[in-house]
PDB file of C-alpha atoms in Angstrom:
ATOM      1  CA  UNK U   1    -110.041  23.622  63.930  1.00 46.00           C
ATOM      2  CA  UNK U   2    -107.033  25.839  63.747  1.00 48.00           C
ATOM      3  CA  UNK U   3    -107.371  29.780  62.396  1.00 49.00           C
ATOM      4  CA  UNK U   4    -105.262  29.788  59.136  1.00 49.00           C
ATOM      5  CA  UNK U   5    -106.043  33.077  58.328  1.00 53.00           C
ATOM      6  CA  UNK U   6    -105.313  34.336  62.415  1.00 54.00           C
ATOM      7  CA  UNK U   7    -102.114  36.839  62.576  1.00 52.00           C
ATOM      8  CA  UNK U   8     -99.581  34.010  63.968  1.00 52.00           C
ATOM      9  CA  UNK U   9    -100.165  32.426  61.036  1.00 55.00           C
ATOM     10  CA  UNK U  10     -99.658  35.329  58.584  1.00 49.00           C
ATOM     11  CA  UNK U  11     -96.643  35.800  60.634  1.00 48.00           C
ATOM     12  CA  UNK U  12     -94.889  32.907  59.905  1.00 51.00           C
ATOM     13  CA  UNK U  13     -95.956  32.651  56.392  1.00 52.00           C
ATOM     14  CA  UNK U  14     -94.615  36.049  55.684  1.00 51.00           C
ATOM     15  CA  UNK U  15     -91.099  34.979  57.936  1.00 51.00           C
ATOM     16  CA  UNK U  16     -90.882  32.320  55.553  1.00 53.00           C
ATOM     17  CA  UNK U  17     -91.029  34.268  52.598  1.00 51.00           C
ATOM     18  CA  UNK U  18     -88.258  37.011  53.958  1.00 50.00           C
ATOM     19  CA  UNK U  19     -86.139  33.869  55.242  1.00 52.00           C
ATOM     20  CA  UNK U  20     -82.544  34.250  52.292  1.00 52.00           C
ATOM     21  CA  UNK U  21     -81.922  31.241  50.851  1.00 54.00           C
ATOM     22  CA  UNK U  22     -78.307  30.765  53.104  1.00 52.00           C
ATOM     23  CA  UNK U  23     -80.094  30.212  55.940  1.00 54.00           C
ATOM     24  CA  UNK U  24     -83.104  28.037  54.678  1.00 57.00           C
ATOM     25  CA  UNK U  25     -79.828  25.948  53.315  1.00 59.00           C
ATOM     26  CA  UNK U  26     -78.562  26.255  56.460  1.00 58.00           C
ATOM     27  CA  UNK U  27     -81.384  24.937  58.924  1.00 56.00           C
ATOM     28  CA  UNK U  28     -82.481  21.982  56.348  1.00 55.00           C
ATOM     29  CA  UNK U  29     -78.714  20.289  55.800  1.00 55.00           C
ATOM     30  CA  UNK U  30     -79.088  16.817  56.809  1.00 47.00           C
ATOM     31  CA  UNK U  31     -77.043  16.126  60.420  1.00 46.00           C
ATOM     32  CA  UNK U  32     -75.182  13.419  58.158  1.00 47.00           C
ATOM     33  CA  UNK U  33     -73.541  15.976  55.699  1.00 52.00           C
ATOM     34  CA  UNK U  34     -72.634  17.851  58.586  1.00 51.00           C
ATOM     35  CA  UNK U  35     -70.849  15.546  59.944  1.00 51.00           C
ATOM     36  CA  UNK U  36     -68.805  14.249  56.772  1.00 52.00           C
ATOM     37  CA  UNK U  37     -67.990  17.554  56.251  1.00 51.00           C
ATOM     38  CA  UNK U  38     -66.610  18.802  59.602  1.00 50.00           C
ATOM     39  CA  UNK U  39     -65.297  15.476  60.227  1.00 51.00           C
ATOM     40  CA  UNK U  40     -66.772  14.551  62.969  1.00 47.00           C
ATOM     41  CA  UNK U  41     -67.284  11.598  64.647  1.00 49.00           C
ATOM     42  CA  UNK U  42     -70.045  11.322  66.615  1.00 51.00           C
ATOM     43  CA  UNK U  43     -73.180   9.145  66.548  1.00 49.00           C
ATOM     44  CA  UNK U  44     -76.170   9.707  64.962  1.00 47.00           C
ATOM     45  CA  UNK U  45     -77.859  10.044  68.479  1.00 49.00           C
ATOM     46  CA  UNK U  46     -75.830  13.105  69.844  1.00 52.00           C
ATOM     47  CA  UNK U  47     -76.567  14.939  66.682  1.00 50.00           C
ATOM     48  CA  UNK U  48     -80.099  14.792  66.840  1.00 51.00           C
ATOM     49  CA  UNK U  49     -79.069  16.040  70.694  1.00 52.00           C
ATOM     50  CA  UNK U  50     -77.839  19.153  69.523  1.00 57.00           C
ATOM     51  CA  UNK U  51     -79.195  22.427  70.143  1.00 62.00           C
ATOM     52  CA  UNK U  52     -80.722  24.253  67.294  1.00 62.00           C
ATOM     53  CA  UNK U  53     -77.857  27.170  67.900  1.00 58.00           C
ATOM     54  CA  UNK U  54     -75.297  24.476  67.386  1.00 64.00           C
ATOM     55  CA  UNK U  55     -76.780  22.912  64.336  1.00 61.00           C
ATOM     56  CA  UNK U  56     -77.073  26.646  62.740  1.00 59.00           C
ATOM     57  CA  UNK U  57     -73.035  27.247  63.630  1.00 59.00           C
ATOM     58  CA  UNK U  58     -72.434  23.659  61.910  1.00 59.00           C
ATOM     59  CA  UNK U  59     -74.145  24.734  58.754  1.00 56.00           C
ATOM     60  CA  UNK U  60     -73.047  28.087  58.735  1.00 55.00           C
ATOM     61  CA  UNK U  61     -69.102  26.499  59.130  1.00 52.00           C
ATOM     62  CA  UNK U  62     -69.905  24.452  56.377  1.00 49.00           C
ATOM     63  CA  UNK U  63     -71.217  27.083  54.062  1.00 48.00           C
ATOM     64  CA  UNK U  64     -68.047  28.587  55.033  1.00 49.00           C
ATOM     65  CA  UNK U  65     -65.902  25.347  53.171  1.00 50.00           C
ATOM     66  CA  UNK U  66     -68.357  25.014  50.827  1.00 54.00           C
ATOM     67  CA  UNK U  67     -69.304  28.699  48.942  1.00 55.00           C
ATOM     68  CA  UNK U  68     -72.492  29.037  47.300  1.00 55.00           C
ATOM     69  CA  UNK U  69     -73.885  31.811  44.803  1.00 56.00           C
ATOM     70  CA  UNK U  70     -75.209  33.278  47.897  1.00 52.00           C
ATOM     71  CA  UNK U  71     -72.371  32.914  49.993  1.00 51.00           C
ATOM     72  CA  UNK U  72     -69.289  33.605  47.650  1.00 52.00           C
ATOM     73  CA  UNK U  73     -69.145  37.525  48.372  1.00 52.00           C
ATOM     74  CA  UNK U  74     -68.816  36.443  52.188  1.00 51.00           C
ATOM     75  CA  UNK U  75     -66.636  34.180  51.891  1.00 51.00           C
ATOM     76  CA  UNK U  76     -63.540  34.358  53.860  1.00 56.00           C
ATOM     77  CA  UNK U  77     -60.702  34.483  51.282  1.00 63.00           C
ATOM     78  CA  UNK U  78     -57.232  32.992  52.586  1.00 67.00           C
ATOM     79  CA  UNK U  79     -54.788  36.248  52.562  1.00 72.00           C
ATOM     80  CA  UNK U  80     -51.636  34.463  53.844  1.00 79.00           C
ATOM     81  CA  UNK U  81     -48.514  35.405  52.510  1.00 83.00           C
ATOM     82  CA  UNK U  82     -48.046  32.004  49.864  1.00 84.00           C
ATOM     83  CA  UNK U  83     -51.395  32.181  48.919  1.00 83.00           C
ATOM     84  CA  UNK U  84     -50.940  36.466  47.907  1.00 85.00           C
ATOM     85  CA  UNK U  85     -47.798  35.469  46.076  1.00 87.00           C
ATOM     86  CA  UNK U  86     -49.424  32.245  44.065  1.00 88.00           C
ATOM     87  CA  UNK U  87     -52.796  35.245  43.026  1.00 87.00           C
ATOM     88  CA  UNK U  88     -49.620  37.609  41.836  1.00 90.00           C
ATOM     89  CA  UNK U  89     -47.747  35.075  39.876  1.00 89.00           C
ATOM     90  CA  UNK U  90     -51.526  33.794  38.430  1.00 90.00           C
ATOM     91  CA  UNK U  91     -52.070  37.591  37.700  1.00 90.00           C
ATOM     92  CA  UNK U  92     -48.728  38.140  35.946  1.00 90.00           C
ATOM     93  CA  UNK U  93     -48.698  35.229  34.079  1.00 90.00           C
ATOM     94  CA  UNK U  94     -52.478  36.838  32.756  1.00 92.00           C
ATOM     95  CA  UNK U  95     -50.924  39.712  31.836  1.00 92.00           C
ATOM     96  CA  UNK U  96     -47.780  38.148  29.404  1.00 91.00           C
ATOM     97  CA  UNK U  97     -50.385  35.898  27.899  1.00 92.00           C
ATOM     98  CA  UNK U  98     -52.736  39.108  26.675  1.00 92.00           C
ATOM     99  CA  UNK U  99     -49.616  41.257  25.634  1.00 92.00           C
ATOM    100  CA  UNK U 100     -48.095  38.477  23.898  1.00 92.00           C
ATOM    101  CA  UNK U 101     -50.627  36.480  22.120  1.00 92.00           C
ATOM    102  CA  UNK U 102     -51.159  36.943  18.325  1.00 92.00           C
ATOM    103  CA  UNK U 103     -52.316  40.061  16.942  1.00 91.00           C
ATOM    104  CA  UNK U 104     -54.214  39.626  14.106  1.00 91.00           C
ATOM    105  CA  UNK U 105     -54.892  43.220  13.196  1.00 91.00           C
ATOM    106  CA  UNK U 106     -50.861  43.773  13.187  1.00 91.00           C
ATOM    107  CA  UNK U 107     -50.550  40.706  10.823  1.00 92.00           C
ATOM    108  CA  UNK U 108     -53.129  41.683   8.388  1.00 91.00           C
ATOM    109  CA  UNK U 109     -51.510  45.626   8.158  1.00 90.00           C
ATOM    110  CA  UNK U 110     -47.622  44.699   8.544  1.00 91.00           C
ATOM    111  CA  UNK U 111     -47.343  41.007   7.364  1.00 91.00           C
ATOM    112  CA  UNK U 112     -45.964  38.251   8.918  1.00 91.00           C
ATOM    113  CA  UNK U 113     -42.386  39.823   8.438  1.00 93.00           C
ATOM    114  CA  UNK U 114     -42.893  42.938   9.459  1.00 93.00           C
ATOM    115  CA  UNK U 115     -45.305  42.412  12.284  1.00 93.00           C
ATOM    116  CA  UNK U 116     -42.895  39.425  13.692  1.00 93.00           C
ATOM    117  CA  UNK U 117     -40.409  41.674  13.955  1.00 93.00           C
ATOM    118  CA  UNK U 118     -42.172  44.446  15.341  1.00 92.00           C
ATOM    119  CA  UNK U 119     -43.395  41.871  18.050  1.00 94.00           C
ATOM    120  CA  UNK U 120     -39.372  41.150  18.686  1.00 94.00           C
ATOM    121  CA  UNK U 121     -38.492  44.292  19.068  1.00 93.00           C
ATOM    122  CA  UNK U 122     -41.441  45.817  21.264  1.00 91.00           C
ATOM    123  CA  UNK U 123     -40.321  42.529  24.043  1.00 92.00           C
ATOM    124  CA  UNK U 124     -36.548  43.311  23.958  1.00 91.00           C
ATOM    125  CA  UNK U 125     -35.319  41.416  21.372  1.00 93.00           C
ATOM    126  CA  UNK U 126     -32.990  41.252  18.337  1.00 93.00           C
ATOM    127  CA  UNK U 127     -33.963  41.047  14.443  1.00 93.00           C
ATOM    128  CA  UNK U 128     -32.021  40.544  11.445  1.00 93.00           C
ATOM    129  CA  UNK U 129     -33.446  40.915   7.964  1.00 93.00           C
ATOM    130  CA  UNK U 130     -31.907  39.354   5.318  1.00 90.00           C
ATOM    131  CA  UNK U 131     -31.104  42.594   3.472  1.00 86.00           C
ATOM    132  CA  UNK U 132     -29.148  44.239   5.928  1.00 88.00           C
ATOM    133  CA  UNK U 133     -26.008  43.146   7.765  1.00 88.00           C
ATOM    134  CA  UNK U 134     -26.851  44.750  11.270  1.00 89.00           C
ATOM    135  CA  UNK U 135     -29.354  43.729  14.164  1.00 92.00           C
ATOM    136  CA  UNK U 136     -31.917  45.740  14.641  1.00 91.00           C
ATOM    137  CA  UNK U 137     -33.197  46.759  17.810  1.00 89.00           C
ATOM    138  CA  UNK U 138     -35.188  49.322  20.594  1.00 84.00           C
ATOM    139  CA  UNK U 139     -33.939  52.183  20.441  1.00 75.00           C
ATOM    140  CA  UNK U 140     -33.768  52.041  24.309  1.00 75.00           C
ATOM    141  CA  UNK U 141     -30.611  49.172  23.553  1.00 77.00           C
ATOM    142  CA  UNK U 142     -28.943  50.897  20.967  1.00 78.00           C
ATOM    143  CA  UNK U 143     -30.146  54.643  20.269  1.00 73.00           C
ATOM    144  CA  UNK U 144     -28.598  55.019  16.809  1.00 68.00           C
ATOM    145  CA  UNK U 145     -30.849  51.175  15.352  1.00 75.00           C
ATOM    146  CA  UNK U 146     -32.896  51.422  12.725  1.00 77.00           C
ATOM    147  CA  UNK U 147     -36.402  52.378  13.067  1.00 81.00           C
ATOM    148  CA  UNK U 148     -38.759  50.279  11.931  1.00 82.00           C
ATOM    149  CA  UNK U 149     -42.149  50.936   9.533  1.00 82.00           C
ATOM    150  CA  UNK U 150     -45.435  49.641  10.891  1.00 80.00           C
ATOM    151  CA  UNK U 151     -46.300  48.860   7.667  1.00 83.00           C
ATOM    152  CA  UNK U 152     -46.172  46.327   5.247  1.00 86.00           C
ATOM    153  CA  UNK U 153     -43.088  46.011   3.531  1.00 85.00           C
ATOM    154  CA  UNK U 154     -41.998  43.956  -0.051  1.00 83.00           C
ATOM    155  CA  UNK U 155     -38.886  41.832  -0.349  1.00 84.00           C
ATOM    156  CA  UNK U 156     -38.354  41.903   3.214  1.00 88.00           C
ATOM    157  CA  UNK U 157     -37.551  38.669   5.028  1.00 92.00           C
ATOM    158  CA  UNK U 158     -36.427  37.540   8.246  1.00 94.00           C
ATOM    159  CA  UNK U 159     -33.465  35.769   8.743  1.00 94.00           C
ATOM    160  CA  UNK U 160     -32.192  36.168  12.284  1.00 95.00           C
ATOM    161  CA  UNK U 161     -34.194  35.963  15.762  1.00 96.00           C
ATOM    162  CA  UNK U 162     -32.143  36.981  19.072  1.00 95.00           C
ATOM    163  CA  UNK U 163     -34.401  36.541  22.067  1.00 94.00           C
ATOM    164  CA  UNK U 164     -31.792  35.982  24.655  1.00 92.00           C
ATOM    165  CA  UNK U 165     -33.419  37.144  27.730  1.00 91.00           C
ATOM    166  CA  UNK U 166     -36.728  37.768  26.572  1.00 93.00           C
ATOM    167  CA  UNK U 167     -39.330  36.025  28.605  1.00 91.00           C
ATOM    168  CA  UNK U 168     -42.091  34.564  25.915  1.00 93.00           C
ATOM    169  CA  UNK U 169     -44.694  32.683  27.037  1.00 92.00           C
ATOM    170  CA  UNK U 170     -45.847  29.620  24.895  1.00 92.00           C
ATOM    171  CA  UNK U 171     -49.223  31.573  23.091  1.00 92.00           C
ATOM    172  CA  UNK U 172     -46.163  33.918  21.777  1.00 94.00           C
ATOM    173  CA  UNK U 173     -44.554  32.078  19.530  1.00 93.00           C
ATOM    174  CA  UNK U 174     -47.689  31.946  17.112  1.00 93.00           C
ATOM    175  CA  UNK U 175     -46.326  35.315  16.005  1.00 94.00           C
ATOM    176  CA  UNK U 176     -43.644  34.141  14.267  1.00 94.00           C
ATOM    177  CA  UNK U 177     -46.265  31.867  11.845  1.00 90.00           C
ATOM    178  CA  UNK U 178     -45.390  32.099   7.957  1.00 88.00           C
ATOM    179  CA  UNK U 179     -41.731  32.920   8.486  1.00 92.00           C
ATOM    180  CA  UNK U 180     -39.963  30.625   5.732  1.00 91.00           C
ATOM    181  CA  UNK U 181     -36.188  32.175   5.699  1.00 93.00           C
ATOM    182  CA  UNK U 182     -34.973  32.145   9.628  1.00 95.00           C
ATOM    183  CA  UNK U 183     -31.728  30.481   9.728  1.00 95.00           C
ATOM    184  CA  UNK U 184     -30.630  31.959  13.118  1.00 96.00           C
ATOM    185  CA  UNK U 185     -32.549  31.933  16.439  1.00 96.00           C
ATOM    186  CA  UNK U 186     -31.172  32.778  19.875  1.00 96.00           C
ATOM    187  CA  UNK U 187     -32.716  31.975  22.761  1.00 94.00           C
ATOM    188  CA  UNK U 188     -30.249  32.206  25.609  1.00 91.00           C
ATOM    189  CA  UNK U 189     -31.326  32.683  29.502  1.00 90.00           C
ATOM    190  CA  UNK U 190     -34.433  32.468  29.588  1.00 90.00           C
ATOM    191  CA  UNK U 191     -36.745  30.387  32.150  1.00 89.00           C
ATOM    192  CA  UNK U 192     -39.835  30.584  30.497  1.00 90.00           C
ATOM    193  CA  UNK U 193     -38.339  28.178  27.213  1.00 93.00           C
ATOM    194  CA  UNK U 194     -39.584  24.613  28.438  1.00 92.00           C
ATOM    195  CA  UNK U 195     -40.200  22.268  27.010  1.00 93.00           C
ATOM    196  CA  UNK U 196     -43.555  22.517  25.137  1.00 93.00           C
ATOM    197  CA  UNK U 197     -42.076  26.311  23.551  1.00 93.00           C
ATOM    198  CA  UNK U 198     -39.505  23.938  22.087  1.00 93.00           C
ATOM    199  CA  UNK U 199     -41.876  22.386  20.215  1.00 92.00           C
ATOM    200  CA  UNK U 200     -43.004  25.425  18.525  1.00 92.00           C
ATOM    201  CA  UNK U 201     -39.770  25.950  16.782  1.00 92.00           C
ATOM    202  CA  UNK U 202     -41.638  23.619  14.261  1.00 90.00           C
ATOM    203  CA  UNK U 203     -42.886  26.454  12.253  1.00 89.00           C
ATOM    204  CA  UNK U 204     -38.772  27.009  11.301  1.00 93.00           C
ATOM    205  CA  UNK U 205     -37.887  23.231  10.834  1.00 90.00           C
ATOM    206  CA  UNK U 206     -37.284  23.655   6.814  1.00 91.00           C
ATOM    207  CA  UNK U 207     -35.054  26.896   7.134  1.00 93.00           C
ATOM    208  CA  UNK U 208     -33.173  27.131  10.448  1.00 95.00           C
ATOM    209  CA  UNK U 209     -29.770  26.207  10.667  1.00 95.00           C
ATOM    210  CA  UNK U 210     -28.235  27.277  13.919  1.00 96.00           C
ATOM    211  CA  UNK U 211     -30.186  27.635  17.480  1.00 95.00           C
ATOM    212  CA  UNK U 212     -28.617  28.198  20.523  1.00 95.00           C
ATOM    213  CA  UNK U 213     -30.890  27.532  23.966  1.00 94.00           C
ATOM    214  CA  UNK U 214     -28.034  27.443  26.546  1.00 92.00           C
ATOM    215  CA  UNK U 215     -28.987  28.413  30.033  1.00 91.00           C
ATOM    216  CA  UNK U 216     -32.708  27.162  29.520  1.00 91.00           C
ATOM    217  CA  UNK U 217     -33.044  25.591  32.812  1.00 88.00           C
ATOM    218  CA  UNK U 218     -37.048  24.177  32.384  1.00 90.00           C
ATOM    219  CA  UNK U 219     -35.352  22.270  29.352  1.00 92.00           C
ATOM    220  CA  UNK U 220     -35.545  18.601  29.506  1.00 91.00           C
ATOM    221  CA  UNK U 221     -34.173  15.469  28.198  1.00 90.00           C
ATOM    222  CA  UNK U 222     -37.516  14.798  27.315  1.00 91.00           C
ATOM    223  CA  UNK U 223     -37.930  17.971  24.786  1.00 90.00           C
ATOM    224  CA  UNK U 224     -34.582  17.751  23.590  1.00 92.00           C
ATOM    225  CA  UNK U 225     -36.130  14.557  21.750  1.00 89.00           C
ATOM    226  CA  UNK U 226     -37.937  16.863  19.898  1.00 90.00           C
ATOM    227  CA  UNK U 227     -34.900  18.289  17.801  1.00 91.00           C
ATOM    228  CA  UNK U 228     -35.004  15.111  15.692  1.00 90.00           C
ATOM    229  CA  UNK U 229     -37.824  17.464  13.468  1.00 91.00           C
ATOM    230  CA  UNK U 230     -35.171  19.791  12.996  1.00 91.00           C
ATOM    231  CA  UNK U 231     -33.646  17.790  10.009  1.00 89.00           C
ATOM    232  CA  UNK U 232     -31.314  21.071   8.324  1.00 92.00           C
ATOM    233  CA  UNK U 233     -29.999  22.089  11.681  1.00 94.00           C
ATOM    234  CA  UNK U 234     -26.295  22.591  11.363  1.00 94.00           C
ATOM    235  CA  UNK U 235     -25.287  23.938  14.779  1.00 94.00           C
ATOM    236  CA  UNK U 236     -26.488  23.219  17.788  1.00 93.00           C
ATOM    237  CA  UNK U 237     -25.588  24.950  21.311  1.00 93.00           C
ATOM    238  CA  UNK U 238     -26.867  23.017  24.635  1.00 90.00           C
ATOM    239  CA  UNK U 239     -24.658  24.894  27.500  1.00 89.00           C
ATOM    240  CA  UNK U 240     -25.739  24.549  31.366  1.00 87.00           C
ATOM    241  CA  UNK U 241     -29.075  22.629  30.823  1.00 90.00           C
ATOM    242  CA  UNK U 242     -30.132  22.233  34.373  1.00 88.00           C
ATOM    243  CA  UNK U 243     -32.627  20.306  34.557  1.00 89.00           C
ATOM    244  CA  UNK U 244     -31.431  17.758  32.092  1.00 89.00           C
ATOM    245  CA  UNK U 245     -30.288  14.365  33.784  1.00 87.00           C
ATOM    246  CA  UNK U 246     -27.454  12.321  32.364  1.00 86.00           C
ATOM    247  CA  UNK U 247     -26.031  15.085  30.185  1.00 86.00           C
ATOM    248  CA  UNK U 248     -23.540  12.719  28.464  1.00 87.00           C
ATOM    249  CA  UNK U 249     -26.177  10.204  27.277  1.00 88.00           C
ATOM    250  CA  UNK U 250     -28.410  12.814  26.158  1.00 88.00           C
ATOM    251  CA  UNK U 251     -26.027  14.027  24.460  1.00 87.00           C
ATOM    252  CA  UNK U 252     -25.108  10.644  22.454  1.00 88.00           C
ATOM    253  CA  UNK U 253     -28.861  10.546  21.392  1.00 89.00           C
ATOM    254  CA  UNK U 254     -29.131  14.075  20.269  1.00 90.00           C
ATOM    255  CA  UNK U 255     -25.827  13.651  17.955  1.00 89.00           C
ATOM    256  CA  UNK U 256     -27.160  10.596  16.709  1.00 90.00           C
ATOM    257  CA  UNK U 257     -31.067  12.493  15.639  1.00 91.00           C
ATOM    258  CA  UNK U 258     -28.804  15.000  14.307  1.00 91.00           C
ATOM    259  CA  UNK U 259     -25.937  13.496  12.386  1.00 90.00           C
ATOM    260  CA  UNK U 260     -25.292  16.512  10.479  1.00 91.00           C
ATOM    261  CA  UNK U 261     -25.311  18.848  13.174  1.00 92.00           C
ATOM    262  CA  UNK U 262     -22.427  20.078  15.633  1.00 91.00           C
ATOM    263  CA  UNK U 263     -23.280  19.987  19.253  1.00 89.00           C
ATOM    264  CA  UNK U 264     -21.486  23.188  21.321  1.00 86.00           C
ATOM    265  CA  UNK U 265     -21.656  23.543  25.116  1.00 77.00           C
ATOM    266  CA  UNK U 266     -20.416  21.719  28.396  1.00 67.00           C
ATOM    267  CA  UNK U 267     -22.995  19.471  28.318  1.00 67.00           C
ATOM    268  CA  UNK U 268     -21.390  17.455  26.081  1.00 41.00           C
ATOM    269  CA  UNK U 269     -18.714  17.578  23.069  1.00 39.00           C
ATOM    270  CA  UNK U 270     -19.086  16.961  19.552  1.00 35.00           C
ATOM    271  CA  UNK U 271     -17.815  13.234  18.195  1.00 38.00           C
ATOM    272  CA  UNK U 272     -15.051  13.131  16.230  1.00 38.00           C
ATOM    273  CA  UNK U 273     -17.394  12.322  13.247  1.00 36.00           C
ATOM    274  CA  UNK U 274     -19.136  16.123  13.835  1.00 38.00           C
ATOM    275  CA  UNK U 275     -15.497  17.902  13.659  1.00 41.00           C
ATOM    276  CA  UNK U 276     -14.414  16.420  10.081  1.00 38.00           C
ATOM    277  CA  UNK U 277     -17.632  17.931   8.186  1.00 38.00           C
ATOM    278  CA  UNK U 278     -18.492  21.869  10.501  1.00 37.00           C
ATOM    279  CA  UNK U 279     -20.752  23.697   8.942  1.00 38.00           C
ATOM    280  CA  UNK U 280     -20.194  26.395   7.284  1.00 40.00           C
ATOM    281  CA  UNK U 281     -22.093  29.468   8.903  1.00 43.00           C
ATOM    282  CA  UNK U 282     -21.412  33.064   8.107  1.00 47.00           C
ATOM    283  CA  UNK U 283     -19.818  35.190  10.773  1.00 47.00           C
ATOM    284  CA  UNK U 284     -22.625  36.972  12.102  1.00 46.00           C
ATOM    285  CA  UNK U 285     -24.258  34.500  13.478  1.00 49.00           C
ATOM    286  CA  UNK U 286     -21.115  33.265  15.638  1.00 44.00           C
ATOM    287  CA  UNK U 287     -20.878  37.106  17.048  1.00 43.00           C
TER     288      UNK U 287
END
């Protein structure tokens, strides 16, 4: 009968115990997996021929494919040049979504008037309040605009957003929640307006009156359906929609949602029906 207590056997108990947990994974994958893994096509009789070196590279190449908690900090990480430029986009597109989402401290101190427009002005953009004539922006556009309070502020309501060239993403548009008096909203060149931000212009569909998204190129036919919600819209500019097909009969069906609208822009004209009633908009908002 065999020692169990001699020192070879203490020696490979205690190997056993220091063996990691990669390479007990390693040794015990089934020849099978192996196989399905790396592809390979070979009987079940010339794997069992391998050497044990060549069943631990196997393992360890799929280990590789496959990371584990054990193996993801040795991973090899792919550091080609698409792959580097899809992590900075990912990054970037991180970042907008945590400076832009909804700041619920600001809307509890400012309001939802003041801290919308606060939020417009900090990205680049244009407000308009309904008690002064003049748009108010940075002071880095136009040194001698009015400074804003970060505070709350009575009797003050929004009636103008310009956000031409501002790049929102779609968790930014939750700022502008509880604004009831925007007639106006601007939201020329920019590539980030697809679709599904269209949508949120919901939160404006009893007030707003003219909208202009010309040179939106992620705009489709298919959100352009949406502006049927938008039953008091009176003006209407579509100019150099890109990505929309059949411009002319997209146009048809947006002038028939919105009867009492007036479609602008080259991708389509306004009926004859549209040019007998225009709507009458003030001044400022054609400037």
């Amino acid at each position: 009968m065999a020692n169990l207590t001699g020192p070879r056997c203490l020696f490979k108990r205690f190997f056993s115990k220091r063996m990691s947990t990669t390479v007990r994974r390693m040794l015990h994958q089934s020849s099978s997996q192996r196989s399905t893994d790396l592809n390979f096509d070979q009987s079940e009789g010339q794997d069992k021929k391998k050497g044990f070196f060549d069943r631990m590279l196997d393992s360890w190449t799929i280990s590789y494919k496959r990371p584990t908690p054990e193996t993801k900090w040795t991973t090899y990480q792919d550091l080609s040049l698409p792959q580097l430029v899809e992590d900075l986009q990912k990054s970037e597109q991180k970042r907008k979504v945590s400076q832009q989402s909804f700041d619920q401290q600001r809307y509890q101190t400012m309001g939802p008037e003041m801290s919308a427009a606060q939020f417009v002005i900090n990205h680049g953009g244009k407000i308009k309040f309904y008690q002064f004539k003049e748009w108010i922006s940075s002071l880095q556009e136009n040194p001698t605009s009015m400074i804003l309070p970060e505070t709350r502020m009575k009797d003050i309501k929004v009636e103008g957003l310009d956000l031409s060239g501002v790049q929102l993403v779609f968790e930014a548009y939750r700022n502008f929640v509880s604004l009831e008096h925007v007639r106006y909203i601007c939201i020329r060149d920019t590539e980030l307006f697809d679709d599904f931000s269209l949508t949120q212009l919901w939160l404006f569909r009893d007030s707003l009156e003219f909208l202009d998204i010309s040179n939106c190129g992620t705009l489709t036919a298919r959100g352009l359906a949406w502006l049927h919600h938008l039953e008091n819209l009176k003006c209407l500019r579509l100019d150099n929609l890109k990505s929309v097909e059949d411009p002319e009969i997209v146009t048809e069906l947006v002038c028939d949602m919105l009867p009492n609208c007036q479609i602008q822009g080259t991708i389509g004209v306004s009926p004859s029906h549209h040019e007998e009633t225009k709507p009458q908009l003030s001044n400022q908002y054609l400037t």
